[in-house]
Coordinates of C-alpha atoms (C1' of nucleotides) in Angstrom, one line a residue:
Chain J
M100 CA -3.6 -13.9 -34.2
K101 CA -0.3 -15.6 -34.6
G102 CA 1.6 -17.6 -32.1
K103 CA 4.4 -15.1 -31.7
D104 CA 1.8 -12.5 -31.0
Q105 CA 0.3 -14.3 -28.1
N106 CA 3.7 -15.0 -26.8
T107 CA 5.0 -11.5 -26.7
E108 CA 1.8 -10.3 -25.1
Q109 CA 2.3 -12.8 -22.3
V110 CA 5.9 -11.9 -21.9
I111 CA 5.0 -8.2 -21.5
L112 CA 2.2 -9.0 -19.1
G113 CA 4.5 -11.1 -17.0
A114 CA 7.1 -8.3 -16.8
A115 CA 4.4 -5.7 -16.1
V116 CA 3.1 -7.8 -13.3
E117 CA 6.5 -7.9 -11.6
I118 CA 7.2 -4.2 -12.0
F119 CA 3.7 -2.9 -11.2
Q120 CA 3.3 -5.2 -8.2
S121 CA 6.6 -4.2 -6.6
K122 CA 6.5 -0.5 -7.4
G123 CA 2.8 0.4 -7.8
F124 CA 1.3 2.3 -10.8
A125 CA 3.0 5.6 -10.1
G126 CA 6.4 4.2 -9.3
A127 CA 6.5 1.8 -12.3
R128 CA 8.4 2.9 -15.4
M129 CA 7.5 1.7 -18.9
Q130 CA 11.2 1.5 -19.7
E131 CA 11.8 -0.9 -16.8
I132 CA 8.9 -3.1 -17.9
A133 CA 10.3 -3.2 -21.5
D134 CA 13.7 -4.1 -20.2
K135 CA 12.4 -6.9 -18.1
A136 CA 10.4 -8.2 -21.0
G137 CA 13.5 -8.0 -23.2
I138 CA 11.7 -5.9 -25.8
N139 CA 11.3 -2.3 -26.8
K140 CA 9.3 0.4 -25.1
A141 CA 7.4 1.1 -28.3
L142 CA 6.1 -2.5 -28.3
L143 CA 4.4 -2.0 -25.0
H144 CA 2.3 0.7 -26.7
Y145 CA 1.7 -1.5 -29.7
Y146 CA 0.2 -4.2 -27.5
F147 CA -1.5 -2.2 -24.7
R148 CA -1.8 1.3 -26.1
N149 CA -0.8 3.1 -22.9
K150 CA 0.4 2.7 -19.3
Q151 CA -3.1 2.9 -17.8
L152 CA -4.5 0.1 -20.0
L153 CA -1.4 -2.1 -19.3
F154 CA -1.9 -1.5 -15.6
E155 CA -5.5 -2.4 -15.7
S156 CA -4.7 -5.7 -17.4
V157 CA -2.3 -6.5 -14.6
F158 CA -4.7 -5.4 -11.9
K159 CA -7.6 -7.4 -13.3
S160 CA -5.6 -10.5 -13.5
A161 CA -4.3 -10.0 -10.0
L162 CA -7.7 -9.7 -8.5
G163 CA -8.9 -12.5 -10.8
Q164 CA -6.5 -14.9 -9.1
L165 CA -8.0 -14.2 -5.7
V166 CA -11.7 -13.9 -6.3
P167 CA -12.9 -17.2 -7.8
E168 CA -11.5 -19.4 -5.1
V169 CA -13.0 -17.3 -2.3
S170 CA -16.4 -17.5 -4.0
K171 CA -16.2 -21.2 -4.3
I172 CA -15.2 -21.8 -0.7
F173 CA -17.8 -19.4 0.7
N174 CA -20.7 -20.8 -1.3
T175 CA -20.3 -24.5 -0.7
D176 CA -22.3 -26.5 1.8
L177 CA -19.4 -27.0 4.1
S178 CA -19.6 -26.2 7.8
I179 CA -18.2 -23.0 9.2
S180 CA -15.2 -24.6 10.6
E181 CA -14.5 -26.4 7.3
K182 CA -14.8 -23.2 5.4
V183 CA -12.4 -21.5 7.7
T184 CA -10.0 -24.3 7.5
Q185 CA -10.1 -24.4 3.7
F186 CA -9.9 -20.7 3.3
V187 CA -6.8 -20.5 5.5
A188 CA -5.1 -23.5 4.1
H189 CA -5.6 -22.3 0.6
Y190 CA -4.8 -18.6 0.9
I191 CA -1.8 -18.5 3.1
P192 CA 0.3 -20.6 0.7
F193 CA -1.1 -18.8 -2.3
V194 CA -0.3 -15.4 -1.0
N195 CA 3.0 -16.6 0.2
Q196 CA 3.8 -17.5 -3.4
N197 CA 2.5 -14.1 -4.6
R198 CA 3.7 -11.8 -1.9
Y199 CA 3.3 -8.5 -3.7
L200 CA -0.3 -9.2 -4.6
P201 CA -2.1 -7.9 -1.5
V202 CA -0.1 -4.8 -1.0
F203 CA -0.4 -4.0 -4.7
I204 CA -4.2 -4.4 -4.7
I205 CA -4.6 -2.5 -1.4
Q206 CA -2.4 0.4 -2.3
E207 CA -3.9 1.0 -5.8
L208 CA -7.4 0.8 -4.4
N209 CA -6.5 3.3 -1.7
N210 CA -4.5 5.7 -3.9
N211 CA -7.0 5.8 -6.7
P212 CA -10.5 6.1 -5.3
E213 CA -12.0 6.9 -8.6
F214 CA -10.5 4.0 -10.4
S215 CA -11.4 1.7 -7.5
D216 CA -15.1 2.8 -7.6
Q217 CA -15.3 2.4 -11.3
F218 CA -13.5 -0.9 -11.1
F219 CA -15.9 -2.4 -8.6
S220 CA -18.9 -1.3 -10.5
N221 CA -17.7 -3.3 -13.5
H222 CA -16.3 -6.4 -11.7
K223 CA -18.0 -8.6 -9.2
L224 CA -16.4 -9.6 -5.9
P225 CA -17.4 -12.9 -4.2
Q226 CA -20.9 -13.2 -2.7
T227 CA -20.6 -13.4 1.0
E228 CA -24.3 -13.6 1.8
K229 CA -24.5 -17.3 2.1
F230 CA -21.6 -17.5 4.5
K231 CA -22.9 -14.6 6.5
N232 CA -26.3 -16.3 6.9
Q233 CA -24.7 -19.5 7.9
I234 CA -22.8 -17.7 10.7
Q235 CA -26.0 -15.9 11.8
E236 CA -27.8 -19.1 12.0
A237 CA -25.1 -20.8 14.0
V238 CA -25.3 -17.9 16.4
E239 CA -29.1 -18.2 16.7
K240 CA -28.8 -21.9 17.3
G241 CA -26.3 -21.2 20.0
E242 CA -23.5 -23.2 18.3
I243 CA -21.1 -20.4 18.5
R244 CA -20.8 -17.3 20.6
K245 CA -22.8 -14.2 19.7
L246 CA -21.0 -12.2 17.0
D247 CA -21.5 -10.1 13.9
P248 CA -20.8 -12.1 10.8
D249 CA -19.2 -9.0 9.1
Q250 CA -16.7 -8.7 11.9
F251 CA -15.8 -12.4 11.6
I252 CA -15.2 -12.1 7.9
L253 CA -13.0 -9.0 8.6
D254 CA -11.0 -11.1 11.1
L255 CA -10.7 -13.9 8.7
F256 CA -9.1 -11.7 6.0
A257 CA -7.1 -9.8 8.5
V258 CA -5.2 -12.6 10.1
V259 CA -4.6 -14.3 6.7
V260 CA -3.6 -11.2 4.7
F261 CA -2.0 -8.8 7.2
P262 CA 1.3 -10.7 7.8
F263 CA 2.1 -10.3 4.1
V264 CA 1.1 -6.7 3.8
G265 CA 2.8 -5.7 7.0
R266 CA 5.8 -7.9 6.5
P267 CA 8.6 -5.3 6.6
L268 CA 7.1 -3.7 9.7
M269 CA 6.3 -6.8 11.6
K270 CA 9.6 -8.4 10.6
T271 CA 11.4 -5.6 12.4
L272 CA 9.0 -5.4 15.3
L273 CA 9.4 -9.1 16.0
Q274 CA 13.1 -9.0 15.3
K275 CA 13.1 -11.7 12.7
D276 CA 15.3 -12.1 9.7
D277 CA 13.8 -13.3 6.4
E278 CA 14.2 -16.9 7.3
G279 CA 12.7 -16.4 10.8
F280 CA 9.7 -14.6 9.3
D281 CA 9.2 -17.3 6.7
D282 CA 9.1 -19.9 9.5
L283 CA 6.4 -17.9 11.1
I284 CA 4.4 -17.9 7.9
Q285 CA 4.8 -21.7 7.7
S286 CA 3.4 -22.3 11.1
R287 CA 0.7 -19.7 10.6
I288 CA -1.8 -22.0 8.8
E289 CA -2.2 -24.1 11.9
H290 CA -2.1 -21.2 14.3
V291 CA -4.7 -19.1 12.4
T292 CA -7.1 -21.9 12.0
T293 CA -7.0 -22.8 15.7
M294 CA -7.2 -19.2 16.7
L295 CA -10.1 -18.3 14.5
L296 CA -12.1 -21.4 15.5
N297 CA -11.3 -20.8 19.2
S298 CA -12.4 -17.2 18.9
I299 CA -16.0 -18.1 18.1
K300 CA -16.5 -20.8 20.6
K301 CA -19.0 -20.2 23.3
Chain D
M252 CA 14.4 31.3 13.9
K253 CA 11.4 33.6 13.6
G254 CA 7.8 32.8 14.4
K255 CA 6.7 33.0 10.8
D256 CA 9.4 30.5 9.9
Q257 CA 8.1 27.9 12.2
N258 CA 4.6 28.5 11.0
T259 CA 5.3 28.1 7.3
E260 CA 7.2 25.0 7.9
Q261 CA 4.3 23.5 9.8
V262 CA 1.9 24.5 7.1
I263 CA 4.0 22.8 4.5
L264 CA 4.4 19.7 6.6
G265 CA 0.7 19.5 7.1
A266 CA 0.0 19.7 3.4
A267 CA 2.8 17.2 2.7
V268 CA 1.3 14.8 5.1
E269 CA -2.1 14.9 3.3
I270 CA -0.7 14.5 -0.2
F271 CA 2.0 11.9 0.6
Q272 CA -0.3 9.8 2.7
S273 CA -3.1 9.7 0.1
K274 CA -0.9 9.2 -3.0
G275 CA 2.4 7.8 -1.8
F276 CA 5.8 9.1 -2.6
A277 CA 5.8 8.3 -6.3
G278 CA 2.3 9.6 -6.8
A279 CA 2.7 12.8 -4.9
R280 CA 3.4 16.1 -6.8
M281 CA 5.4 19.0 -5.2
Q282 CA 3.0 21.4 -7.0
E283 CA 0.0 19.8 -5.3
I284 CA 1.6 20.1 -1.9
A285 CA 2.5 23.7 -2.6
D286 CA -1.1 24.4 -3.7
K287 CA -2.5 22.8 -0.6
A288 CA -0.2 24.7 1.6
G289 CA -1.1 27.9 -0.2
I290 CA 2.5 28.8 -1.0
N291 CA 4.9 28.5 -3.8
K292 CA 6.7 25.4 -5.0
A293 CA 10.1 27.1 -4.6
L294 CA 9.4 27.5 -0.9
L295 CA 9.1 23.7 -0.5
H296 CA 12.7 23.5 -1.6
Y297 CA 13.7 26.4 0.5
Y298 CA 12.5 24.6 3.7
F299 CA 13.1 21.0 2.9
R300 CA 15.6 21.0 0.0
N301 CA 14.1 18.3 -2.0
K302 CA 11.2 15.9 -2.3
Q303 CA 13.0 13.0 -0.7
L304 CA 13.8 14.9 2.5
L305 CA 10.3 16.3 2.7
F306 CA 9.0 12.8 2.4
E307 CA 11.2 11.5 5.1
S308 CA 10.0 14.2 7.5
V309 CA 6.4 13.1 6.8
F310 CA 7.3 9.4 7.2
K311 CA 9.2 9.9 10.4
S312 CA 6.4 11.8 12.0
A313 CA 3.9 9.2 10.8
L314 CA 5.7 6.4 12.4
G315 CA 6.5 8.5 15.4
Q316 CA 2.8 8.9 16.1
L317 CA 2.4 5.1 16.3
V318 CA 5.5 3.9 18.0
P319 CA 5.7 5.5 21.5
E320 CA 2.3 4.4 22.6
V321 CA 2.8 0.8 21.6
S322 CA 6.1 0.8 23.5
K323 CA 4.4 2.2 26.6
I324 CA 1.5 -0.3 26.6
F325 CA 3.7 -3.3 25.9
N326 CA 6.2 -2.5 28.6
T327 CA 3.9 -1.8 31.6
D328 CA 3.2 -4.3 34.3
L329 CA -0.4 -4.8 33.2
S330 CA -1.8 -8.3 32.6
I331 CA -2.1 -9.7 29.1
S332 CA -5.8 -9.1 28.9
E333 CA -5.4 -5.5 30.1
K334 CA -2.7 -4.9 27.5
V335 CA -4.8 -6.3 24.7
T336 CA -7.8 -4.2 25.9
Q337 CA -5.7 -1.0 26.1
F338 CA -4.0 -1.6 22.8
V339 CA -7.2 -2.1 20.9
A340 CA -9.1 0.7 22.7
H341 CA -6.3 3.1 21.9
Y342 CA -5.3 2.2 18.4
I343 CA -8.7 1.6 16.7
P344 CA -9.9 5.2 17.3
F345 CA -6.5 6.6 16.6
V346 CA -6.1 4.9 13.2
N347 CA -9.7 5.8 12.5
Q348 CA -8.8 9.4 12.8
N349 CA -5.7 8.9 10.7
R350 CA -7.0 6.5 8.0
Y351 CA -4.3 6.9 5.5
L352 CA -1.5 6.3 8.0
P353 CA -1.2 2.5 7.9
V354 CA -1.5 2.1 4.1
F355 CA 1.0 4.9 3.7
I356 CA 3.6 3.3 6.0
I357 CA 3.0 -0.2 4.6
Q358 CA 3.2 0.8 0.9
E359 CA 6.3 2.9 1.3
L360 CA 8.1 0.2 3.2
N361 CA 7.1 -2.4 0.6
N362 CA 7.9 -0.2 -2.5
N363 CA 11.3 1.0 -1.2
P364 CA 13.1 -1.9 0.4
E365 CA 16.4 0.0 0.5
F366 CA 14.8 3.0 2.2
S367 CA 13.0 0.7 4.6
D368 CA 16.1 -1.2 5.6
Q369 CA 18.1 2.0 6.1
F370 CA 15.2 3.6 8.0
F371 CA 15.0 0.8 10.5
S372 CA 18.6 0.7 11.2
N373 CA 18.4 4.4 12.2
H374 CA 15.1 4.4 14.1
K375 CA 13.9 2.1 16.9
L376 CA 10.6 0.3 16.9
P377 CA 9.0 -0.7 20.2
Q378 CA 10.5 -3.5 22.2
T379 CA 8.3 -6.5 22.3
E380 CA 10.5 -8.8 24.4
K381 CA 8.7 -8.1 27.7
F382 CA 5.3 -8.7 26.2
K383 CA 6.5 -11.9 24.5
N384 CA 8.0 -13.3 27.7
Q385 CA 4.8 -12.5 29.5
I386 CA 2.8 -14.5 27.0
Q387 CA 5.3 -17.3 27.1
E388 CA 5.0 -17.5 30.9
A389 CA 1.3 -17.5 30.8
V390 CA 1.4 -20.5 28.4
E391 CA 3.8 -22.3 30.7
K392 CA 1.7 -21.6 33.7
G393 CA -1.2 -23.0 31.8
E394 CA -3.2 -19.7 32.1
I395 CA -3.8 -19.6 28.3
R396 CA -3.7 -22.1 25.5
K397 CA -0.4 -23.1 24.0
L398 CA 0.7 -20.6 21.3
D399 CA 3.6 -18.8 19.8
P400 CA 3.8 -15.2 21.2
D401 CA 5.0 -13.9 17.8
Q402 CA 1.8 -15.3 16.2
F403 CA -0.3 -13.6 18.8
I404 CA 1.3 -10.3 18.2
L405 CA 0.8 -10.7 14.5
D406 CA -2.9 -11.4 15.2
L407 CA -3.2 -8.4 17.4
F408 CA -1.9 -6.0 14.8
A409 CA -3.7 -7.8 12.0
V410 CA -7.2 -7.5 13.4
V411 CA -6.6 -3.9 14.5
V412 CA -4.9 -2.5 11.4
F413 CA -6.3 -4.5 8.5
P414 CA -9.8 -3.1 8.4
F415 CA -8.3 0.3 7.6
V416 CA -5.8 -0.9 5.1
G417 CA -8.3 -3.1 3.3
R418 CA -11.2 -0.7 3.6
P419 CA -12.0 -0.3 -0.1
L420 CA -11.9 -4.0 -0.7
M421 CA -13.7 -5.1 2.4
K422 CA -16.3 -2.4 2.0
T423 CA -17.2 -3.8 -1.3
L424 CA -16.9 -7.4 -0.3
L425 CA -19.3 -6.9 2.7
Q426 CA -21.5 -4.7 0.6
K427 CA -21.4 -1.7 3.0
D428 CA -21.6 2.0 2.2
D429 CA -19.3 4.4 4.0
E430 CA -21.7 4.8 6.8
G431 CA -22.2 1.1 7.2
F432 CA -18.4 0.5 7.3
D433 CA -17.9 3.2 9.8
D434 CA -20.5 1.5 12.0
L435 CA -18.5 -1.7 11.7
I436 CA -15.4 0.2 12.9
Q437 CA -17.3 1.6 15.8
S438 CA -18.3 -1.8 17.1
R439 CA -15.0 -3.2 16.3
I440 CA -13.2 -2.3 19.6
E441 CA -15.5 -4.5 21.6
H442 CA -15.6 -7.3 19.0
V443 CA -11.8 -7.4 18.6
T444 CA -11.1 -7.4 22.3
T445 CA -13.5 -10.2 23.0
M446 CA -12.3 -12.2 20.0
L447 CA -8.6 -11.9 20.8
L448 CA -9.1 -12.8 24.5
N449 CA -11.4 -15.7 23.5
S450 CA -8.8 -17.0 21.0
I451 CA -6.2 -17.6 23.7
K452 CA -8.5 -19.2 26.3
K453 CA -7.7 -22.9 27.0
Chain W
dG229 C1' 11.2 34.6 3.5
dT230 C1' 8.6 34.5 -0.7
dC231 C1' 7.8 35.0 -5.3
dT232 C1' 8.3 34.4 -10.9
dA233 C1' 10.6 32.4 -14.4
dT234 C1' 13.1 28.9 -16.3
dA235 C1' 16.5 25.3 -16.6
dG236 C1' 17.1 20.5 -17.2
dC237 C1' 15.6 16.0 -17.1
dC238 C1' 12.9 12.1 -17.6
dA239 C1' 8.9 9.5 -18.8
dG240 C1' 5.0 8.4 -21.8
dA241 C1' 3.7 8.3 -26.3
dT242 C1' 4.1 8.5 -31.6
dA243 C1' 6.3 8.4 -36.4
dG244 C1' 8.2 5.9 -39.5
dA245 C1' 11.8 2.5 -41.3
dC246 C1' 12.5 -2.3 -41.7
Chain K
dG243 C1' 5.5 -7.3 -35.3
dT244 C1' 9.6 -5.0 -33.9
dC245 C1' 12.9 -1.5 -33.9
dT246 C1' 15.3 3.5 -33.6
dA247 C1' 14.6 8.1 -33.2
dT248 C1' 12.1 11.8 -31.6
dC249 C1' 8.3 14.7 -29.8
dT250 C1' 5.8 16.5 -26.0
dG251 C1' 4.6 17.4 -21.6
dG252 C1' 5.2 17.3 -16.9
dC253 C1' 8.0 17.4 -12.9
dT254 C1' 11.9 18.4 -9.7
dA255 C1' 14.9 21.7 -8.8
dT256 C1' 17.4 26.2 -9.2
dA257 C1' 18.4 31.3 -10.3
dG258 C1' 17.5 35.5 -9.2
dA259 C1' 14.3 39.6 -8.3
dC260 C1' 11.9 41.7 -4.5

DNA sequence: GTCTATAGCCAGATAGAC
DNA sequence: GTCTATCTGGCTATAGAC
């Protein structure tokens, strides 16, 4: 393992991230990745053997960026409203910096069911049990309105992730230009936190 | 225009919908569409000239299924809560019957920015002005809490659409099997309506 | 209108020199 | 470790028979 070695591998990976995330597995071209990395196509195969394996590296690192922090937040001893606040405040800026990430993950999981099943049997997603129980207890104690914890977690991810995934559509629907939509994203942390907490009040 | 003509065209279109919607433009194969339609590859070109045009037919009809009803609901004289209720009650079952639709639309819009820009300059999306003004007025009258109408519309689409788009991910995250996740969808109409209306209360 | 056969291209992958 | 050149297969698209 030489220094140069590591370096080229990282350069390739960086280029592959960009291409795969913006075009998807099927739409990506090895030639385009090589061009972006400033190296030759043959080198891609030297380092990653084939397109599928290169893709899997990218996919794994994509999901790896999202998973650990969710785990951490969900499994602390914070209150529900603090967890919601932290989750929103952390993920909206993060996804905003990595806009292609959610569409990429979602589209590959949907387009390749076999890969997706196999992937999830080999990689762990965050544990949500603790957070679910916490919500259930709050319901039973009458601290929040009666609701299904699973539904609330769906809502949480929905309002955080969807604006990025549905950006082209919603941008047009709401008649925003890029700047206008970015403004919306900026104000969204506060809006979403308030809206989620309001939605579970009694 | 003979009867047979129409028929074959429809059969092809039906097959193309299935393949394009589950694999995306880049991942779809003309051969696979032909097989599913039970006809020959050459016929696809006879009817639709090339892959791009066939795709555009599918895409247009996909969006066409979603747009008109949104327009109708948003532009009636119903109250905000009635519009929310109708929107949710109509779209969740519809999307549930057409599960690939949202991911398909979203992924193609994201992967092909040029196509998407061009598409939207030629096709109209629902007008949201009336609904936005209605929300704004309700805020000013103090009937609901202070919020940005754009944010609320984002929330509305988010909580309705996201569970379908993020299904593979959320299914795993919430540790549901297919049946369990379907149950969640079933109860979602009521949950989402309550949650949205609750979220805008003062 | 529908088929078979094939042209022509392009992308992923490998061989082999340096 | 990196390159050029090339093989091989697969895919869109067309030609042409029926």
